[in-house]
PDB file of C-alpha atoms and ligand atoms in Angstrom:
ATOM      1  CA  UNK A   1     -44.816 189.809 129.554  1.00 96.00           C
ATOM      2  CA  UNK A   2     -46.263 186.811 127.684  1.00 98.00           C
ATOM      3  CA  UNK A   3     -47.528 183.875 129.721  1.00 98.00           C
ATOM      4  CA  UNK A   4     -46.290 181.454 127.070  1.00 98.00           C
ATOM      5  CA  UNK A   5     -43.951 181.980 124.104  1.00 98.00           C
ATOM      6  CA  UNK A   6     -43.829 179.069 121.670  1.00 98.00           C
ATOM      7  CA  UNK A   7     -40.924 178.608 119.265  1.00 98.00           C
ATOM      8  CA  UNK A   8     -42.034 176.829 116.077  1.00 98.00           C
ATOM      9  CA  UNK A   9     -45.441 176.874 114.378  1.00 98.00           C
ATOM     10  CA  UNK A  10     -45.607 173.337 113.018  1.00 98.00           C
ATOM     11  CA  UNK A  11     -48.348 171.006 114.300  1.00 98.00           C
ATOM     12  CA  UNK A  12     -46.728 170.833 117.771  1.00 98.00           C
ATOM     13  CA  UNK A  13     -46.261 174.572 118.284  1.00 98.00           C
ATOM     14  CA  UNK A  14     -49.478 175.603 116.549  1.00 98.00           C
ATOM     15  CA  UNK A  15     -51.487 173.188 118.661  1.00 98.00           C
ATOM     16  CA  UNK A  16     -49.771 174.408 121.843  1.00 98.00           C
ATOM     17  CA  UNK A  17     -50.568 178.012 120.858  1.00 98.00           C
ATOM     18  CA  UNK A  18     -54.216 177.150 120.209  1.00 98.00           C
ATOM     19  CA  UNK A  19     -54.665 175.587 123.661  1.00 98.00           C
ATOM     20  CA  UNK A  20     -52.695 178.346 125.413  1.00 98.00           C
ATOM     21  CA  UNK A  21     -54.599 181.202 123.763  1.00 98.00           C
ATOM     22  CA  UNK A  22     -57.989 179.507 124.187  1.00 98.00           C
ATOM     23  CA  UNK A  23     -57.191 179.176 127.910  1.00 98.00           C
ATOM     24  CA  UNK A  24     -56.857 182.965 128.041  1.00 98.00           C
ATOM     25  CA  UNK A  25     -53.078 182.958 128.345  1.00 98.00           C
ATOM     26  CA  UNK A  26     -51.131 185.760 126.645  1.00 98.00           C
ATOM     27  CA  UNK A  27     -49.517 183.715 123.911  1.00 98.00           C
ATOM     28  CA  UNK A  28     -46.852 184.405 121.288  1.00 98.00           C
ATOM     29  CA  UNK A  29     -45.971 181.994 118.476  1.00 98.00           C
ATOM     30  CA  UNK A  30     -42.647 182.646 116.716  1.00 98.00           C
ATOM     31  CA  UNK A  31     -41.709 180.734 113.579  1.00 98.00           C
ATOM     32  CA  UNK A  32     -39.033 180.948 110.886  1.00 97.00           C
ATOM     33  CA  UNK A  33     -41.150 179.180 108.226  1.00 94.00           C
ATOM     34  CA  UNK A  34     -38.986 176.064 107.766  1.00 95.00           C
ATOM     35  CA  UNK A  35     -41.470 173.387 108.874  1.00 94.00           C
ATOM     36  CA  UNK A  36     -40.859 169.882 107.536  1.00 96.00           C
ATOM     37  CA  UNK A  37     -44.663 169.573 107.438  1.00 96.00           C
ATOM     38  CA  UNK A  38     -44.745 171.981 104.479  1.00 95.00           C
ATOM     39  CA  UNK A  39     -43.599 169.031 102.320  1.00 97.00           C
ATOM     40  CA  UNK A  40     -46.152 166.560 103.700  1.00 98.00           C
ATOM     41  CA  UNK A  41     -49.469 165.176 102.436  1.00 98.00           C
ATOM     42  CA  UNK A  42     -51.582 163.559 105.172  1.00 98.00           C
ATOM     43  CA  UNK A  43     -54.088 160.730 104.875  1.00 98.00           C
ATOM     44  CA  UNK A  44     -53.520 159.469 108.430  1.00 98.00           C
ATOM     45  CA  UNK A  45     -54.575 162.432 110.572  1.00 98.00           C
ATOM     46  CA  UNK A  46     -57.615 161.215 112.526  1.00 98.00           C
ATOM     47  CA  UNK A  47     -60.820 163.126 111.692  1.00 97.00           C
ATOM     48  CA  UNK A  48     -59.457 164.610 108.456  1.00 97.00           C
ATOM     49  CA  UNK A  49     -59.835 162.567 105.254  1.00 98.00           C
ATOM     50  CA  UNK A  50     -56.812 164.183 103.604  1.00 98.00           C
ATOM     51  CA  UNK A  51     -54.964 167.470 103.917  1.00 98.00           C
ATOM     52  CA  UNK A  52     -51.743 169.042 102.718  1.00 98.00           C
ATOM     53  CA  UNK A  53     -49.109 169.994 105.279  1.00 98.00           C
ATOM     54  CA  UNK A  54     -49.267 173.709 104.349  1.00 98.00           C
ATOM     55  CA  UNK A  55     -53.084 173.706 104.783  1.00 98.00           C
ATOM     56  CA  UNK A  56     -52.815 171.943 108.167  1.00 98.00           C
ATOM     57  CA  UNK A  57     -50.291 174.513 109.399  1.00 97.00           C
ATOM     58  CA  UNK A  58     -52.191 177.537 108.073  1.00 97.00           C
ATOM     59  CA  UNK A  59     -55.459 176.292 109.628  1.00 97.00           C
ATOM     60  CA  UNK A  60     -53.678 175.674 112.936  1.00 97.00           C
ATOM     61  CA  UNK A  61     -52.193 179.175 112.966  1.00 97.00           C
ATOM     62  CA  UNK A  62     -55.625 180.684 112.160  1.00 98.00           C
ATOM     63  CA  UNK A  63     -57.215 178.689 115.020  1.00 98.00           C
ATOM     64  CA  UNK A  64     -54.578 179.972 117.455  1.00 98.00           C
ATOM     65  CA  UNK A  65     -54.975 183.558 116.183  1.00 98.00           C
ATOM     66  CA  UNK A  66     -58.787 183.311 116.522  1.00 98.00           C
ATOM     67  CA  UNK A  67     -58.312 182.947 120.291  1.00 98.00           C
ATOM     68  CA  UNK A  68     -55.803 185.791 120.511  1.00 98.00           C
ATOM     69  CA  UNK A  69     -52.383 184.213 119.965  1.00 98.00           C
ATOM     70  CA  UNK A  70     -49.919 186.667 118.444  1.00 98.00           C
ATOM     71  CA  UNK A  71     -47.800 185.424 115.553  1.00 98.00           C
ATOM     72  CA  UNK A  72     -44.320 186.646 114.643  1.00 98.00           C
ATOM     73  CA  UNK A  73     -42.255 185.384 111.705  1.00 98.00           C
ATOM     74  CA  UNK A  74     -38.602 185.351 112.738  1.00 98.00           C
ATOM     75  CA  UNK A  75     -35.721 183.190 113.895  1.00 98.00           C
ATOM     76  CA  UNK A  76     -35.365 182.765 117.660  1.00 98.00           C
ATOM     77  CA  UNK A  77     -31.661 183.103 118.428  1.00 98.00           C
ATOM     78  CA  UNK A  78     -31.594 182.963 122.221  1.00 98.00           C
ATOM     79  CA  UNK A  79     -33.665 182.315 125.346  1.00 98.00           C
ATOM     80  CA  UNK A  80     -32.219 183.753 128.561  1.00 97.00           C
ATOM     81  CA  UNK A  81     -33.220 183.434 132.214  1.00 95.00           C
ATOM     82  CA  UNK A  82     -33.970 186.674 134.035  1.00 93.00           C
ATOM     83  CA  UNK A  83     -35.173 187.444 137.569  1.00 90.00           C
ATOM     84  CA  UNK A  84     -38.736 187.785 136.238  1.00 88.00           C
ATOM     85  CA  UNK A  85     -38.730 184.703 133.995  1.00 94.00           C
ATOM     86  CA  UNK A  86     -37.326 184.337 130.489  1.00 98.00           C
ATOM     87  CA  UNK A  87     -36.413 186.577 127.559  1.00 98.00           C
ATOM     88  CA  UNK A  88     -36.759 185.257 124.015  1.00 98.00           C
ATOM     89  CA  UNK A  89     -34.506 187.013 121.502  1.00 98.00           C
ATOM     90  CA  UNK A  90     -35.215 187.032 117.769  1.00 98.00           C
ATOM     91  CA  UNK A  91     -32.916 187.865 114.860  1.00 98.00           C
ATOM     92  CA  UNK A  92     -34.908 190.873 113.600  1.00 98.00           C
ATOM     93  CA  UNK A  93     -38.023 191.601 115.648  1.00 97.00           C
ATOM     94  CA  UNK A  94     -36.511 192.201 119.084  1.00 97.00           C
ATOM     95  CA  UNK A  95     -36.998 190.455 122.422  1.00 98.00           C
ATOM     96  CA  UNK A  96     -40.073 189.159 124.211  1.00 98.00           C
ATOM     97  CA  UNK A  97     -40.477 188.440 127.931  1.00 98.00           C
ATOM     98  CA  UNK A  98     -42.145 185.179 128.883  1.00 98.00           C
ATOM     99  CA  UNK A  99     -43.145 183.253 131.984  1.00 98.00           C
ATOM    100  CA  UNK A 100     -42.817 179.972 130.089  1.00 98.00           C
ATOM    101  CA  UNK A 101     -41.265 178.962 126.746  1.00 98.00           C
ATOM    102  CA  UNK A 102     -42.219 175.864 124.749  1.00 98.00           C
ATOM    103  CA  UNK A 103     -39.651 174.721 122.187  1.00 98.00           C
ATOM    104  CA  UNK A 104     -41.471 173.098 119.240  1.00 98.00           C
ATOM    105  CA  UNK A 105     -38.651 173.326 116.732  1.00 98.00           C
ATOM    106  CA  UNK A 106     -39.237 170.074 114.843  1.00 98.00           C
ATOM    107  CA  UNK A 107     -36.167 168.165 113.667  1.00 97.00           C
ATOM    108  CA  UNK A 108     -33.886 171.051 114.694  1.00 96.00           C
ATOM    109  CA  UNK A 109     -32.430 171.251 118.202  1.00 98.00           C
ATOM    110  CA  UNK A 110     -29.795 173.919 117.462  1.00 97.00           C
ATOM    111  CA  UNK A 111     -31.567 176.523 119.609  1.00 98.00           C
ATOM    112  CA  UNK A 112     -31.963 174.096 122.526  1.00 98.00           C
ATOM    113  CA  UNK A 113     -28.256 173.227 122.374  1.00 98.00           C
ATOM    114  CA  UNK A 114     -27.289 176.903 122.105  1.00 97.00           C
ATOM    115  CA  UNK A 115     -29.181 177.872 125.258  1.00 97.00           C
ATOM    116  CA  UNK A 116     -28.027 174.967 127.436  1.00 98.00           C
ATOM    117  CA  UNK A 117     -31.121 172.773 127.243  1.00 98.00           C
ATOM    118  CA  UNK A 118     -30.052 169.142 127.678  1.00 98.00           C
ATOM    119  CA  UNK A 119     -30.401 166.888 124.620  1.00 98.00           C
ATOM    120  CA  UNK A 120     -30.092 163.155 124.051  1.00 98.00           C
ATOM    121  CA  UNK A 121     -30.030 160.661 121.174  1.00 98.00           C
ATOM    122  CA  UNK A 122     -33.297 160.405 119.229  1.00 98.00           C
ATOM    123  CA  UNK A 123     -35.137 157.118 118.650  1.00 97.00           C
ATOM    124  CA  UNK A 124     -37.241 157.992 115.564  1.00 97.00           C
ATOM    125  CA  UNK A 125     -36.066 157.505 111.962  1.00 96.00           C
ATOM    126  CA  UNK A 126     -33.809 160.363 110.767  1.00 95.00           C
ATOM    127  CA  UNK A 127     -34.150 162.250 114.095  1.00 97.00           C
ATOM    128  CA  UNK A 128     -30.629 162.095 115.520  1.00 97.00           C
ATOM    129  CA  UNK A 129     -30.918 164.355 118.586  1.00 98.00           C
ATOM    130  CA  UNK A 130     -33.880 165.420 120.705  1.00 98.00           C
ATOM    131  CA  UNK A 131     -34.478 167.534 123.793  1.00 98.00           C
ATOM    132  CA  UNK A 132     -34.336 165.591 127.052  1.00 98.00           C
ATOM    133  CA  UNK A 133     -37.793 166.125 128.581  1.00 98.00           C
ATOM    134  CA  UNK A 134     -39.653 164.541 131.462  1.00 98.00           C
ATOM    135  CA  UNK A 135     -43.172 163.099 131.069  1.00 98.00           C
ATOM    136  CA  UNK A 136     -44.658 166.591 131.443  1.00 98.00           C
ATOM    137  CA  UNK A 137     -42.481 168.095 128.715  1.00 98.00           C
ATOM    138  CA  UNK A 138     -40.151 169.943 131.106  1.00 98.00           C
ATOM    139  CA  UNK A 139     -36.484 170.428 130.199  1.00 98.00           C
ATOM    140  CA  UNK A 140     -33.567 170.857 132.595  1.00 98.00           C
ATOM    141  CA  UNK A 141     -34.116 174.654 132.585  1.00 97.00           C
ATOM    142  CA  UNK A 142     -36.964 175.929 134.774  1.00 96.00           C
ATOM    143  CA  UNK A 143     -39.716 177.443 132.599  1.00 98.00           C
ATOM    144  CA  UNK A 144     -38.476 175.913 129.331  1.00 98.00           C
ATOM    145  CA  UNK A 145     -40.522 173.021 127.957  1.00 98.00           C
ATOM    146  CA  UNK A 146     -40.379 171.081 124.668  1.00 98.00           C
ATOM    147  CA  UNK A 147     -43.017 169.404 122.496  1.00 98.00           C
ATOM    148  CA  UNK A 148     -43.353 167.478 119.232  1.00 98.00           C
ATOM    149  CA  UNK A 149     -40.566 166.085 117.102  1.00 98.00           C
ATOM    150  CA  UNK A 150     -37.868 167.982 119.005  1.00 98.00           C
ATOM    151  CA  UNK A 151     -39.127 166.324 122.213  1.00 98.00           C
ATOM    152  CA  UNK A 152     -38.668 162.857 120.722  1.00 98.00           C
ATOM    153  CA  UNK A 153     -42.248 161.773 119.940  1.00 98.00           C
ATOM    154  CA  UNK A 154     -43.185 159.757 116.847  1.00 98.00           C
ATOM    155  CA  UNK A 155     -42.938 161.984 113.745  1.00 98.00           C
ATOM    156  CA  UNK A 156     -46.604 162.100 112.703  1.00 98.00           C
ATOM    157  CA  UNK A 157     -48.860 165.146 112.710  1.00 98.00           C
ATOM    158  CA  UNK A 158     -51.545 163.607 114.922  1.00 98.00           C
ATOM    159  CA  UNK A 159     -48.884 162.807 117.527  1.00 98.00           C
ATOM    160  CA  UNK A 160     -46.857 166.020 117.371  1.00 98.00           C
ATOM    161  CA  UNK A 161     -50.059 168.115 117.482  1.00 98.00           C
ATOM    162  CA  UNK A 162     -51.269 166.036 120.437  1.00 98.00           C
ATOM    163  CA  UNK A 163     -47.937 166.428 122.204  1.00 98.00           C
ATOM    164  CA  UNK A 164     -48.056 170.218 121.717  1.00 98.00           C
ATOM    165  CA  UNK A 165     -51.535 170.236 123.254  1.00 98.00           C
ATOM    166  CA  UNK A 166     -50.374 168.014 126.136  1.00 98.00           C
ATOM    167  CA  UNK A 167     -47.442 170.239 127.019  1.00 98.00           C
ATOM    168  CA  UNK A 168     -49.542 173.420 126.726  1.00 99.00           C
ATOM    169  CA  UNK A 169     -52.144 171.915 129.085  1.00 98.00           C
ATOM    170  CA  UNK A 170     -49.346 171.148 131.563  1.00 98.00           C
ATOM    171  CA  UNK A 171     -48.048 174.730 131.368  1.00 98.00           C
ATOM    172  CA  UNK A 172     -51.576 176.172 131.695  1.00 98.00           C
ATOM    173  CA  UNK A 173     -52.197 173.911 134.719  1.00 98.00           C
ATOM    174  CA  UNK A 174     -48.977 175.117 136.330  1.00 98.00           C
ATOM    175  CA  UNK A 175     -49.935 178.757 135.731  1.00 98.00           C
ATOM    176  CA  UNK A 176     -53.458 178.150 137.106  1.00 98.00           C
ATOM    177  CA  UNK A 177     -52.293 176.105 140.109  1.00 98.00           C
ATOM    178  CA  UNK A 178     -54.752 173.322 139.261  1.00 98.00           C
ATOM    179  CA  UNK A 179     -55.303 170.804 136.451  1.00 98.00           C
ATOM    180  CA  UNK A 180     -56.845 172.391 133.361  1.00 98.00           C
ATOM    181  CA  UNK A 181     -59.346 170.899 130.922  1.00 98.00           C
ATOM    182  CA  UNK A 182     -60.808 172.562 127.795  1.00 98.00           C
ATOM    183  CA  UNK A 183     -64.216 171.081 126.955  1.00 97.00           C
ATOM    184  CA  UNK A 184     -66.792 172.851 124.805  1.00 97.00           C
ATOM    185  CA  UNK A 185     -70.240 171.324 125.003  1.00 97.00           C
ATOM    186  CA  UNK A 186     -72.465 170.599 122.007  1.00 96.00           C
ATOM    187  CA  UNK A 187     -75.335 173.075 121.935  1.00 92.00           C
ATOM    188  CA  UNK A 188     -78.779 171.440 121.772  1.00 90.00           C
ATOM    189  CA  UNK A 189     -82.034 173.130 120.772  1.00 76.00           C
TER     190      UNK A 189
HETATM  191  C1  FAD B   1     -42.030 164.687 103.125  1.00 61.51           C
HETATM  192  C2  FAD B   1     -42.767 164.470 104.426  1.00 61.51           C
HETATM  193  C3  FAD B   1     -43.955 163.763 104.416  1.00 61.51           C
HETATM  194  C4  FAD B   1     -44.651 163.531 105.615  1.00 61.51           C
HETATM  195  N1  FAD B   1     -45.816 162.848 105.572  1.00 61.51           N
HETATM  196  C5  FAD B   1     -46.511 162.647 106.716  1.00 61.51           C
HETATM  197  C6  FAD B   1     -47.734 161.922 106.706  1.00 61.51           C
HETATM  198  O1  FAD B   1     -48.204 161.455 105.676  1.00 61.51           O
HETATM  199  N2  FAD B   1     -48.385 161.770 107.885  1.00 61.51           N
HETATM  200  C7  FAD B   1     -47.905 162.258 109.071  1.00 61.51           C
HETATM  201  O2  FAD B   1     -48.548 162.081 110.102  1.00 61.51           O
HETATM  202  N3  FAD B   1     -46.733 162.934 109.108  1.00 61.51           N
HETATM  203  C8  FAD B   1     -46.040 163.136 107.971  1.00 61.51           C
HETATM  204  N4  FAD B   1     -44.863 163.822 107.992  1.00 61.51           N
HETATM  205  C9  FAD B   1     -44.305 164.209 109.287  1.00 61.51           C
HETATM  206  C10 FAD B   1     -44.859 165.501 109.874  1.00 61.51           C
HETATM  207  O3  FAD B   1     -44.492 166.599 109.079  1.00 61.51           O
HETATM  208  C11 FAD B   1     -44.272 165.611 111.262  1.00 61.51           C
HETATM  209  O4  FAD B   1     -44.623 164.466 111.986  1.00 61.51           O
HETATM  210  C12 FAD B   1     -44.795 166.682 112.177  1.00 61.51           C
HETATM  211  O5  FAD B   1     -45.713 167.460 111.537  1.00 61.51           O
HETATM  212  C13 FAD B   1     -43.686 167.552 112.734  1.00 61.51           C
HETATM  213  O6  FAD B   1     -44.286 168.553 113.540  1.00 61.51           O
HETATM  214  P1  FAD B   1     -43.420 169.501 114.445  1.00 61.51           P
HETATM  215  O7  FAD B   1     -44.324 170.623 114.857  1.00 61.51           O
HETATM  216  O8  FAD B   1     -42.749 168.720 115.514  1.00 61.51           O
HETATM  217  O9  FAD B   1     -42.243 170.050 113.494  1.00 61.51           O
HETATM  218  P2  FAD B   1     -42.291 171.008 112.222  1.00 61.51           P
HETATM  219  O10 FAD B   1     -43.546 170.874 111.449  1.00 61.51           O
HETATM  220  O11 FAD B   1     -41.013 170.828 111.485  1.00 61.51           O
HETATM  221  O12 FAD B   1     -42.314 172.470 112.887  1.00 61.51           O
HETATM  222  C14 FAD B   1     -41.197 173.018 113.545  1.00 61.51           C
HETATM  223  C15 FAD B   1     -41.185 174.526 113.305  1.00 61.51           C
HETATM  224  O13 FAD B   1     -40.195 175.138 114.134  1.00 61.51           O
HETATM  225  C16 FAD B   1     -39.588 176.183 113.392  1.00 61.51           C
HETATM  226  N5  FAD B   1     -38.300 176.512 114.020  1.00 61.51           N
HETATM  227  C17 FAD B   1     -37.257 175.682 114.273  1.00 61.51           C
HETATM  228  N6  FAD B   1     -36.257 176.364 114.902  1.00 61.51           N
HETATM  229  C18 FAD B   1     -36.703 177.657 115.023  1.00 61.51           C
HETATM  230  C19 FAD B   1     -36.128 178.850 115.566  1.00 61.51           C
HETATM  231  N7  FAD B   1     -34.909 178.861 116.122  1.00 61.51           N
HETATM  232  N8  FAD B   1     -36.842 180.002 115.493  1.00 61.51           N
HETATM  233  C20 FAD B   1     -38.091 180.013 114.944  1.00 61.51           C
HETATM  234  N9  FAD B   1     -38.684 178.905 114.414  1.00 61.51           N
HETATM  235  C21 FAD B   1     -38.004 177.760 114.467  1.00 61.51           C
HETATM  236  C22 FAD B   1     -39.493 175.619 111.967  1.00 61.51           C
HETATM  237  O14 FAD B   1     -39.390 176.609 111.006  1.00 61.51           O
HETATM  238  C23 FAD B   1     -40.841 174.887 111.870  1.00 61.51           C
HETATM  239  O15 FAD B   1     -41.844 175.747 111.328  1.00 61.51           O
HETATM  240  C24 FAD B   1     -44.136 164.040 106.828  1.00 61.51           C
HETATM  241  C25 FAD B   1     -42.941 164.756 106.831  1.00 61.51           C
HETATM  242  C26 FAD B   1     -42.254 164.971 105.640  1.00 61.51           C
HETATM  243  C27 FAD B   1     -40.971 165.745 105.681  1.00 61.51           C
END
């Protein structure tokens, strides 16, 4: 049973996986390798002078893996409610049980629509439909959350990555029963 399964390893999902794994949560990141960010070149991501989309994604996945997140390359085809929580089904690599699922599927909401997650009209350029989430990132289905472009935030890496982190922190806080903060302190001699 994973604490958190994240669908989509773009900036939103990768960032969510990093926070979840670093918080000690059993984390799985599933991605079908169709990120729009793979075509991007960034000169507006705060703290980074310039970076290619593929490098940003690969670094993010490595950061998440460093803290124990498991990565699977596959298409998620279904997410079902069970008595214990949720089951995430993939096209080729089987099913995974989860307490919580974060959808971070970018411009694509096909999976959300397929599994009965409520959607609404998008507001950002070229993003027609997004998942209907509350301020926390919760959808209409208990245990299923959404983050990043698919949750309707502005389509920029700094924002989608931040939104993934925000939603992960909310899930971690719910699992812990108290608000969670992840602060490492600068070591001094
Ligand atoms: C050409 C281009 C240039 C850009 N330039 C900039 C820029 O200069 N600065 C900037 O800030 N932003 C830029 N962006 C935007 C940036 O890419 C997005 O803002 C942001 O990174 C999207 O992040 P995301 O995680 O929400 O989505 P994505 O990066 O698209 O990630 C979503 C992931 O979910 C996966 N997925 C979807 N459905 C499933 C499923 N059913 N099963 C498994 N996996 C699934 C996809 O394969 C994908 O990997 C650019 C975008 C493009 C296309």
